XYZ file of C-alpha atoms in Angstrom:
648
model
C 4.945 45.545 -72.468
C 7.216 44.847 -69.705
C 10.173 47.266 -69.413
C 13.396 44.971 -67.998
C 15.550 47.740 -66.166
C 19.453 47.647 -65.667
C 21.028 49.200 -62.871
C 20.447 52.938 -62.784
C 17.358 52.668 -65.240
C 14.099 54.339 -64.449
C 10.601 53.864 -65.884
C 7.387 55.697 -65.364
C 4.401 54.005 -63.333
C 1.045 54.527 -65.063
C -0.800 53.697 -61.886
C -0.407 54.251 -58.249
C -1.780 51.106 -56.565
C 0.893 48.504 -57.006
C 2.261 45.108 -56.276
C 6.199 44.532 -55.932
C 6.901 40.932 -56.364
C 10.047 39.610 -55.355
C 11.772 36.165 -56.243
C 14.986 34.688 -54.328
C 16.413 31.083 -54.093
C 16.258 31.403 -50.332
C 14.396 32.790 -47.614
C 14.839 36.751 -47.363
C 13.728 39.605 -45.594
C 11.813 42.058 -47.812
C 10.781 45.948 -46.429
C 10.571 49.537 -47.367
C 11.607 52.720 -46.276
C 9.995 56.269 -46.775
C 12.063 59.112 -47.614
C 11.738 62.722 -48.118
C 13.068 64.812 -51.194
C 16.247 63.519 -50.553
C 15.836 60.233 -49.654
C 16.323 60.719 -45.982
C 14.435 58.283 -43.438
C 12.909 60.809 -40.818
C 12.762 57.990 -38.081
C 11.691 54.392 -37.406
C 8.404 54.915 -37.867
C 8.940 55.632 -41.792
C 10.334 52.078 -41.854
C 8.233 49.224 -42.691
C 9.379 45.702 -41.891
C 8.100 42.442 -40.350
C 7.924 43.670 -36.766
C 5.981 46.560 -38.256
C 4.821 45.708 -41.757
C 1.818 48.404 -42.431
C 2.453 51.803 -43.172
C 0.428 54.127 -44.630
C 0.271 53.249 -48.111
C 2.487 50.305 -48.070
C 2.488 46.834 -46.323
C 5.197 44.341 -46.240
C 5.425 40.833 -45.489
C 5.461 39.731 -42.012
C 8.124 36.719 -41.857
C 11.399 35.716 -44.335
C 10.519 34.027 -47.333
C 11.821 32.856 -51.007
C 8.983 34.797 -52.467
C 7.213 37.955 -51.417
C 4.498 40.548 -52.683
C 4.485 44.056 -51.140
C 1.262 46.141 -51.530
C 1.862 49.926 -52.407
C -0.784 52.564 -52.765
C 1.449 55.603 -53.793
C -1.682 58.065 -52.985
C -2.050 56.910 -49.522
C 1.791 57.649 -48.543
C 2.147 60.546 -46.155
C 2.558 63.954 -47.701
C 6.108 64.500 -47.144
C 7.210 61.095 -48.685
C 8.791 61.659 -52.070
C 10.942 58.170 -52.432
C 9.925 54.496 -51.430
C 12.732 52.344 -51.337
C 12.352 48.367 -51.419
C 14.730 46.556 -49.238
C 16.147 43.105 -49.079
C 18.221 41.215 -46.573
C 19.493 37.955 -45.979
C 18.415 35.891 -42.669
C 20.802 36.479 -40.276
C 21.733 33.204 -37.830
C 19.109 30.850 -39.895
C 22.026 28.495 -41.321
C 21.315 29.829 -44.887
C 23.379 32.127 -47.373
C 25.507 34.707 -45.527
C 25.946 36.690 -48.784
C 24.118 37.384 -51.725
C 26.791 36.103 -53.917
C 26.467 32.526 -52.663
C 22.882 32.379 -54.088
C 20.754 32.919 -57.122
C 20.075 36.618 -58.340
C 16.860 37.907 -56.897
C 14.298 39.369 -59.141
C 11.934 42.204 -58.644
C 8.878 43.195 -60.712
C 6.566 45.656 -60.242
C 2.870 44.756 -61.549
C -0.590 46.261 -61.420
C -3.188 44.507 -59.338
C -4.354 42.529 -62.042
C -0.731 41.105 -62.260
C 0.137 42.795 -65.291
C 3.997 43.633 -64.937
C 5.074 46.915 -65.582
C 8.727 46.803 -65.061
C 11.275 44.043 -64.149
C 14.557 44.043 -62.580
C 17.217 41.056 -61.705
C 19.630 42.261 -59.204
C 23.191 40.891 -60.469
C 26.806 41.605 -59.496
C 26.131 41.099 -55.701
C 29.057 39.636 -54.048
C 29.724 39.778 -50.104
C 26.578 42.126 -49.607
C 23.875 40.687 -47.208
C 21.633 43.633 -47.990
C 20.401 45.517 -50.956
C 18.157 48.346 -52.037
C 16.270 46.828 -54.884
C 14.197 49.436 -56.020
C 13.291 53.231 -55.697
C 9.674 54.521 -56.139
C 10.305 58.207 -56.395
C 8.006 61.648 -57.413
C 9.118 63.874 -59.979
C 6.790 66.898 -61.129
C 3.792 65.125 -59.782
C 4.583 61.575 -61.418
C 5.908 58.588 -59.977
C 8.518 56.463 -61.485
C 10.603 53.537 -60.606
C 14.403 53.187 -60.698
C 16.410 50.215 -60.512
C 18.966 50.314 -57.827
C 20.898 47.589 -56.940
C 23.070 49.017 -54.031
C 24.198 46.430 -51.919
C 25.864 46.770 -48.241
C 28.180 44.129 -46.758
C 27.416 45.542 -43.451
C 23.839 44.114 -43.804
C 20.680 45.843 -42.496
C 22.390 48.260 -40.092
C 24.820 49.797 -42.891
C 21.719 50.067 -45.418
C 19.580 52.039 -43.147
C 22.210 54.226 -41.707
C 23.105 55.085 -45.268
C 19.717 56.510 -45.512
C 20.125 58.605 -42.471
C 18.513 56.789 -39.976
C 20.105 57.511 -36.472
C 18.733 54.312 -34.625
C 19.813 51.837 -37.616
C 21.460 49.473 -35.490
C 18.650 48.952 -32.943
C 15.908 48.854 -35.876
C 18.477 46.248 -37.539
C 18.395 44.059 -34.457
C 14.450 44.477 -33.666
C 14.082 43.185 -37.391
C 16.304 40.061 -37.024
C 14.556 39.126 -33.821
C 11.008 39.795 -35.833
C 12.365 37.267 -38.270
C 13.653 34.888 -36.195
C 10.504 34.680 -34.265
C 8.608 34.435 -37.462
C 10.528 31.435 -38.779
C 10.096 29.702 -35.198
C 6.276 29.992 -35.541
C 6.076 29.368 -39.248
C 5.041 25.912 -40.782
C 7.759 25.976 -43.247
C 7.089 24.636 -46.898
C 9.573 21.497 -47.041
C 12.455 21.645 -49.635
C 12.696 18.783 -52.178
C 13.746 15.403 -50.422
C 17.248 14.116 -51.415
C 17.584 10.851 -52.461
C 18.625 8.593 -49.548
C 17.758 11.536 -47.411
C 16.086 9.368 -44.414
C 18.537 10.648 -41.873
C 19.996 6.949 -41.246
C 23.973 6.435 -40.832
C 24.721 4.606 -43.682
C 26.991 1.507 -42.106
C 28.842 -1.359 -44.328
C 25.867 -3.500 -44.168
C 23.287 -0.163 -44.927
C 24.785 1.062 -47.790
C 28.027 2.919 -46.627
C 29.733 2.007 -50.141
C 27.008 3.290 -52.087
C 27.083 7.044 -53.158
C 26.087 9.352 -50.382
C 23.127 10.417 -52.010
C 21.587 6.987 -53.344
C 18.255 6.084 -52.171
C 17.522 3.420 -49.415
C 16.706 -0.172 -50.207
C 13.522 -0.108 -51.545
C 12.557 3.478 -52.052
C 12.222 4.887 -55.258
C 14.159 7.503 -56.504
C 12.117 11.032 -55.654
C 10.866 12.860 -58.313
C 12.396 16.152 -59.194
C 10.771 19.065 -57.457
C 9.435 22.254 -59.499
C 11.052 25.569 -58.084
C 8.732 26.976 -55.118
C 6.113 28.905 -56.771
C 5.702 32.609 -55.901
C 4.303 33.625 -52.798
C 0.607 34.067 -52.763
C -0.906 36.921 -51.854
C -4.007 39.152 -52.026
C -5.647 38.770 -55.305
C -3.240 36.262 -56.776
C -5.792 34.186 -58.388
C -6.449 32.885 -61.976
C -8.220 34.753 -64.553
C -11.909 34.961 -63.654
C -11.402 35.245 -60.101
C -11.050 31.554 -59.485
C -8.404 30.227 -57.384
C -5.996 28.494 -60.084
C -6.088 24.664 -58.791
C -3.578 23.763 -61.458
C -0.641 25.743 -59.996
C 3.134 24.645 -60.198
C 2.853 23.420 -56.520
C 0.382 20.916 -57.293
C 1.328 19.532 -60.759
C 4.799 19.511 -61.972
C 6.071 16.883 -64.707
C 4.026 14.019 -65.073
C 5.562 11.251 -63.140
C 5.881 7.615 -64.629
C 2.636 6.495 -62.417
C -0.047 8.542 -63.553
C -2.501 9.795 -61.139
C -6.046 8.407 -60.888
C -8.190 9.506 -63.652
C -10.708 12.130 -63.037
C -14.390 11.550 -63.446
C -16.045 13.919 -65.712
C -17.690 17.095 -64.346
C -21.305 18.099 -65.445
C -20.935 21.143 -68.007
C -20.605 24.235 -66.219
C -19.214 22.656 -62.877
C -15.682 22.493 -61.770
C -13.945 19.061 -61.986
C -14.819 16.692 -59.351
C -12.037 16.028 -56.763
C -9.954 12.853 -56.925
C -7.499 11.812 -53.911
C -4.001 11.485 -55.391
C -4.731 14.389 -57.779
C -0.967 15.706 -57.844
C 2.300 14.637 -59.198
C 4.054 11.974 -57.378
C 6.096 8.813 -58.203
C 3.503 7.064 -55.505
C -0.087 7.294 -53.973
C 1.799 8.261 -50.835
C 3.639 11.108 -52.597
C 0.865 12.354 -54.449
C -1.533 12.557 -51.336
C 1.456 14.595 -49.639
C 1.680 17.089 -52.602
C -2.083 17.300 -52.846
C -2.514 18.067 -49.259
C 0.208 20.936 -49.521
C -1.412 22.120 -52.444
C -4.778 22.231 -50.532
C -2.991 24.129 -47.782
C -1.617 26.767 -50.389
C -4.914 27.141 -52.123
C -6.587 27.971 -48.818
C -3.984 30.693 -48.174
C -4.127 32.169 -51.284
C -7.950 32.589 -51.624
C -8.103 33.776 -48.002
C -5.557 36.244 -49.164
C -7.665 37.353 -51.789
C -10.757 37.583 -49.943
C -9.153 39.570 -46.894
C -7.313 41.756 -49.552
C -10.592 42.489 -51.010
C -12.463 43.876 -47.758
C -9.508 45.618 -47.020
C -9.716 47.536 -49.982
C -13.084 47.926 -49.504
C -12.753 49.636 -46.406
C -9.963 51.971 -47.781
C -11.966 53.074 -50.373
C -14.992 53.725 -48.252
C -12.832 55.952 -45.800
C -11.298 57.920 -48.622
C -14.848 58.532 -50.030
C -16.078 59.388 -46.627
C -12.801 61.722 -45.758
C -13.375 63.312 -49.044
C -17.060 64.301 -48.007
C -16.037 65.488 -44.834
C -13.424 67.339 -45.829
C -15.386 69.954 -48.093
C -17.678 72.340 -45.807
C -20.234 72.362 -48.611
C -20.861 68.840 -48.576
C -20.257 67.800 -44.910
C -23.822 68.099 -43.749
C -27.441 67.757 -45.492
C -28.883 65.461 -47.882
C -25.915 65.521 -50.318
C -23.533 64.423 -47.688
C -26.259 61.684 -46.489
C -26.412 60.373 -49.901
C -22.895 60.332 -50.333
C -22.134 58.230 -47.126
C -24.996 55.843 -48.302
C -23.182 55.657 -51.615
C -19.965 54.770 -50.077
C -21.049 52.215 -47.945
C -23.289 50.669 -50.605
C -19.867 50.504 -53.070
C -18.251 48.893 -49.888
C -20.899 46.342 -49.128
C -21.198 45.218 -52.572
C -17.487 44.771 -52.933
C -17.540 42.863 -49.893
C -20.291 40.289 -50.824
C -18.546 40.027 -54.245
C -15.616 38.878 -52.572
C -17.297 36.463 -50.059
C -19.271 35.000 -53.274
C -15.693 34.148 -54.885
C -14.381 33.002 -51.500
C -17.304 30.873 -50.644
C -16.911 29.213 -54.406
C -13.448 28.365 -53.669
C -14.017 26.905 -50.044
C -16.374 24.582 -51.481
C -14.332 23.247 -53.876
C -11.521 22.522 -51.194
C -14.118 21.334 -48.809
C -15.089 18.839 -51.471
C -11.493 17.724 -52.159
C -10.845 17.354 -48.392
C -13.831 15.081 -48.145
C -12.254 12.543 -50.261
C -8.636 13.064 -49.484
C -9.232 12.514 -45.982
C -10.547 8.615 -46.094
C -7.528 8.052 -48.524
C -4.667 8.736 -46.168
C -2.236 6.301 -45.144
C -1.431 5.865 -41.378
C 1.344 8.241 -41.193
C -1.224 11.004 -42.501
C -4.487 9.886 -41.128
C -6.536 10.899 -37.866
C -6.462 8.700 -34.945
C -9.906 8.020 -35.631
C -9.244 6.730 -39.295
C -10.374 3.364 -40.369
C -7.086 2.816 -42.147
C -5.592 2.072 -38.309
C -7.967 -0.766 -38.164
C -5.756 -2.565 -40.533
C -2.374 -1.351 -39.432
C 0.698 -3.385 -40.156
C 4.015 -2.480 -39.196
C 5.710 -0.765 -42.011
C 8.874 -1.889 -43.902
C 9.727 1.439 -45.173
C 9.614 5.185 -43.681
C 6.908 7.474 -45.076
C 7.654 10.801 -46.519
C 5.819 12.749 -43.855
C 3.747 12.724 -40.542
C 0.631 14.052 -39.535
C 0.995 16.677 -36.360
C -2.588 17.903 -36.307
C -5.032 20.015 -38.335
C -4.901 23.737 -39.807
C -7.915 25.729 -40.194
C -8.871 29.695 -40.580
C -11.685 31.465 -39.376
C -13.078 32.045 -42.591
C -14.478 28.342 -42.623
C -13.224 26.667 -39.304
C -14.779 23.186 -40.226
C -12.406 23.078 -43.470
C -9.206 21.346 -41.932
C -6.063 20.864 -43.440
C -3.543 18.057 -42.416
C -0.419 19.390 -40.994
C 2.132 17.149 -42.430
C 5.760 17.536 -41.734
C 8.596 15.798 -43.485
C 10.515 12.710 -42.154
C 13.006 12.472 -40.179
C 12.143 15.748 -38.611
C 14.175 18.501 -39.253
C 13.152 20.606 -36.088
C 12.253 19.305 -33.015
C 9.177 20.098 -31.121
C 8.370 21.883 -28.140
C 4.733 20.856 -26.589
C 3.684 24.013 -24.751
C 2.359 22.962 -21.280
C 1.770 26.421 -20.098
C -0.902 28.861 -20.488
C -1.897 29.573 -23.913
C -3.679 32.400 -25.824
C -6.700 30.117 -26.733
C -10.504 30.627 -25.235
C -10.344 26.748 -24.086
C -6.607 26.865 -22.800
C -7.949 29.841 -20.689
C -10.471 27.945 -18.806
C -8.086 24.743 -17.973
C -5.933 25.141 -14.795
C -2.199 24.343 -15.083
C -2.453 20.437 -14.082
C -5.048 19.808 -16.592
C -3.057 21.961 -19.398
C 0.153 19.745 -18.292
C -1.662 16.426 -18.571
C -3.034 17.289 -21.768
C 0.563 18.037 -23.097
C 1.796 14.720 -22.016
C -1.034 12.940 -23.696
C -0.193 14.939 -26.819
C 3.401 13.765 -26.662
C 2.355 10.101 -26.143
C -0.001 10.358 -29.326
C 2.831 11.934 -31.546
C 5.375 9.415 -30.334
C 3.315 6.432 -30.835
C 2.538 7.594 -34.306
C 6.176 7.951 -35.119
C 6.818 4.559 -33.523
C 3.932 3.017 -35.672
C 5.417 4.820 -39.124
C 8.855 3.665 -38.862
C 9.958 0.129 -39.454
C 10.610 -1.359 -36.207
C 14.401 -1.637 -36.194
C 14.898 2.181 -37.366
C 13.123 4.288 -34.561
C 13.602 4.464 -30.793
C 12.153 6.911 -28.133
C 13.936 7.715 -24.735
C 11.825 9.708 -21.903
C 13.023 11.837 -19.334
C 10.539 12.266 -16.707
C 12.536 13.570 -13.440
C 9.800 13.837 -11.104
C 7.714 10.899 -12.557
C 4.691 12.975 -13.234
C 3.831 11.884 -16.605
C 3.542 8.235 -15.597
C -0.241 7.818 -16.268
C 0.450 9.470 -19.698
C 3.326 7.058 -20.582
C 1.676 3.618 -19.626
C 0.587 2.971 -22.981
C 4.404 3.173 -24.332
C 5.734 1.403 -21.466
C 2.990 -1.500 -21.070
C 3.039 -2.257 -24.914
C 6.888 -2.929 -24.906
C 7.257 -0.067 -27.502
C 9.145 2.044 -24.807
C 12.456 -0.293 -24.219
C 13.695 1.575 -20.922
C 11.506 2.963 -18.349
C 11.688 6.781 -18.170
C 14.803 8.374 -16.745
C 13.910 9.834 -13.298
C 15.984 12.281 -11.170
C 19.296 14.234 -11.956
C 21.052 11.109 -12.059
C 18.460 9.536 -15.102
C 18.823 13.143 -16.705
C 22.544 13.096 -17.048
C 22.845 9.449 -18.085
C 20.397 9.692 -20.754
C 21.842 12.837 -22.140
C 25.486 11.877 -21.751
C 24.299 8.666 -24.035
C 22.689 10.648 -26.688
C 25.420 13.638 -26.823
C 28.130 10.571 -27.208
C 26.135 9.011 -30.013
C 25.646 12.385 -31.747
C 29.500 13.058 -31.453
C 30.451 9.565 -32.555
C 28.570 9.647 -35.565
C 29.497 13.409 -36.813
C 32.971 12.126 -36.508
C 32.212 9.157 -38.445
C 30.573 11.024 -41.020
C 33.046 13.863 -41.469
C 35.696 11.344 -41.939
C 34.132 8.914 -44.102
C 34.250 5.917 -41.436
C 30.702 5.271 -40.875
C 31.922 1.173 -40.686
C 34.258 2.082 -37.712
C 31.297 3.078 -35.299
C 31.241 0.914 -32.005
C 29.033 -1.934 -32.672
C 26.755 -1.618 -30.103
C 25.751 1.899 -31.012
C 22.154 2.303 -31.945
C 22.037 3.594 -35.481
C 18.142 4.082 -35.534
C 16.554 7.236 -35.531
C 16.228 8.426 -32.152
C 13.497 10.467 -30.321
C 14.059 12.360 -26.873
C 11.233 13.194 -24.776
C 12.004 15.561 -22.311
C 8.832 16.235 -19.506
C 8.120 18.659 -16.965
C 11.717 20.817 -18.032
C 13.908 22.180 -16.450
C 13.292 20.187 -13.410
C 16.076 17.765 -12.697
C 18.299 20.036 -15.213
C 21.567 21.490 -14.185
C 23.637 23.989 -16.018
C 25.515 20.981 -17.798
C 22.344 19.218 -18.341
C 20.667 22.266 -20.119
C 24.039 22.901 -22.350
C 23.584 19.089 -23.523
C 20.246 19.753 -24.237
C 20.916 22.748 -26.102
C 23.487 20.781 -28.127
C 20.973 17.840 -28.848
C 18.509 20.513 -30.350
C 21.324 22.178 -32.625
C 23.155 19.331 -33.757
C 20.944 16.184 -33.261
C 18.657 16.422 -36.273
C 21.227 16.081 -38.746
C 22.554 12.641 -37.427
C 18.943 11.468 -36.341
C 18.483 12.652 -32.667
C 15.342 14.353 -32.452
C 13.523 16.249 -29.353
C 10.420 16.729 -28.255
C 9.937 18.977 -25.152
C 6.867 18.696 -23.062
C 7.393 22.175 -20.995
C 5.989 25.427 -19.845
C 8.270 28.271 -20.708
C 7.423 30.342 -17.692
C 9.106 27.529 -15.411
C 12.449 28.311 -17.121
C 12.455 31.961 -16.836
C 15.330 31.724 -14.499
C 17.519 31.042 -17.329
C 16.460 34.365 -19.005
C 17.513 34.797 -22.692
C 20.080 31.747 -22.782
C 17.373 29.261 -23.481
C 16.033 31.633 -26.177
C 17.702 29.725 -29.228
C 16.414 26.648 -27.851
C 12.765 27.660 -27.977
C 13.267 29.183 -31.255
C 14.941 25.938 -32.587
C 11.845 23.989 -32.104
C 8.294 23.920 -33.639
C 5.759 25.028 -30.848
C 2.800 23.370 -30.703
C 0.132 23.366 -28.319
C -2.401 20.420 -26.673
C -5.540 22.847 -27.238
C -6.718 24.668 -30.209
C -4.625 27.921 -30.951
C -3.945 30.471 -33.632
C -0.115 30.407 -33.519
C 1.236 28.689 -36.616
C 1.746 30.791 -39.690
C 1.809 29.444 -43.344
C 5.165 30.012 -45.508
C 3.231 31.901 -48.089
C 1.360 34.937 -46.779
C 1.548 34.327 -43.207
C -1.855 33.973 -42.002
C -2.253 33.113 -38.275
C -3.689 29.434 -38.723
C -5.346 27.638 -35.580
C -3.624 24.353 -34.934
C -5.528 21.443 -33.605
C -3.128 18.503 -32.139
C -3.874 15.094 -33.557
C -5.060 13.151 -30.193
C -6.765 9.706 -29.766
C -10.513 10.112 -29.430
C -11.561 9.621 -26.024
C -12.500 6.040 -25.257
C -10.740 4.722 -28.168
C -8.221 1.816 -27.910
C -6.493 2.616 -31.086
C -3.439 3.734 -29.734
C -2.960 0.453 -27.395
C -3.606 -1.711 -30.366
C -1.178 0.113 -32.681
C 1.753 -0.073 -29.964
C 0.567 -3.504 -29.028
C 1.750 -4.662 -32.574
C 4.619 -2.355 -32.245
C 5.699 -3.914 -29.411
C 5.270 -7.397 -30.578
C 7.109 -6.597 -33.638
C 10.030 -5.155 -31.642
C 10.135 -8.333 -29.470
C 10.485 -10.516 -32.417
C 13.027 -8.436 -33.834
C 15.002 -8.345 -30.761
C 14.328 -4.509 -30.368
């Protein structure tokens, strides 16, 4: 029976291998400190945090999230450790809540490895605190117990660590915040529920300004209420029997008015046959979007379970071998050889069992991917999909856009479409520099820059193709004209209204115009006067492609660019940087916030992105047009003709 703790209450722990599950309404940082009998932390090496997530006996998440799972093995803790404190902290500088009192009370649960809950605690009565000690695991007379603490600190991480006797508290807090910021910059964040009317357009008198701010756009159905974000999947988070639960809340919520396609009956003893659109949603587009995200999560979950099982098998084998070697009587001889062979056999059996479960789940996901991929609409489809052969300029903005594919090393041919919600909530940085991939290392800098420019054109073309003709505009800054060949399809088709801005004067002109637009729209929205905007102001979504940064940029231009990256997305101005960060080294840390505000993608495959659940390193592959295909020119030609007919 689960013990529901209140502040100060303790409860015995029936086992030493545990999980600590944390749930909060907003992304938070989770960590742990190891303390002696008095609870004193002897040094930074006794703190597990996102920049150093693993210590003997404990592992914490590598990034901020609304749900966490911490793995604890009390028997594996260092000998001098008598107390383990579980710490929670808000993410600084993320735009989220700055105090726990402004969000729902976090909940913490201690469970066994099978998910059986031992004790739970809801941390209430927090107000100005931005960090809190949630739980304490402590050893008393050889037995371990858990105590609900709930001690908050208005001074944040630094004050909390300092209170536990750590002299380097301020420095470590800064290191943790920096690691979290880097992790959030590389994470493919799960999108929040899309608010009605959240298409990013400015509402004028002719576009619904008189309606409620959250009213849907013309012809767009009211979005379905979304279920709360599911707990962060971690190792071993599977359904009874070891199978991945394909019915988890992220994939099936309350039934929408439009039912999903009927699932054909499966053969006895076989899993249900996958069907495209087998998820919740009001439209087929929304159901496919939710299904793709469900596949993404399922692959993260089942891979986490497999990797955890392998780690456990290795850890147990090492413990058994250490036990054999620690006793001089069993260190050598036939008995020692037999013990070693038995330990290795157990390890191999556990790994084989885990791999069998993984292969079963991967086969189910691969079968689902085979039926989902051909059913995807243009915004979600690969460039080689037949759906582009019947392309027509849309009348409505889609929910999301495909930026590429994601896969894990356990099965590289199983690709998950990387979908991001529209309008873009973050700008894009297409890294034209040296990457950590094998292919990137084989290419020279000129070829990498060419591929980066072509990647930018492919993404810009897709954005132009999936937006209604009057609702999206593209601007290009190419100071030296080095991307002229790659940009040719945008220019020749008429999809790009103006030629790329060149030289310092061109850079200044484009940035000044877009900065003015952001300023005017922000003032109009704040004052409720969108009908007073100048009639010549383009209220469509704007994409600015900046190629070969920082060439042609002075200090003023850099400041304007940072302003557009920070303030632009909220009023429909989005940034796509095509740049090598090494080229901007002269600016030092001044540009760090700019790079972190953008989602980094690469022109070649590289494992640099993380999922929002367990933080796997996923290999990203850009969505590029197949060599020799004319699909890009055909689609842009239709967009150009539609723009011309519409007077754009």
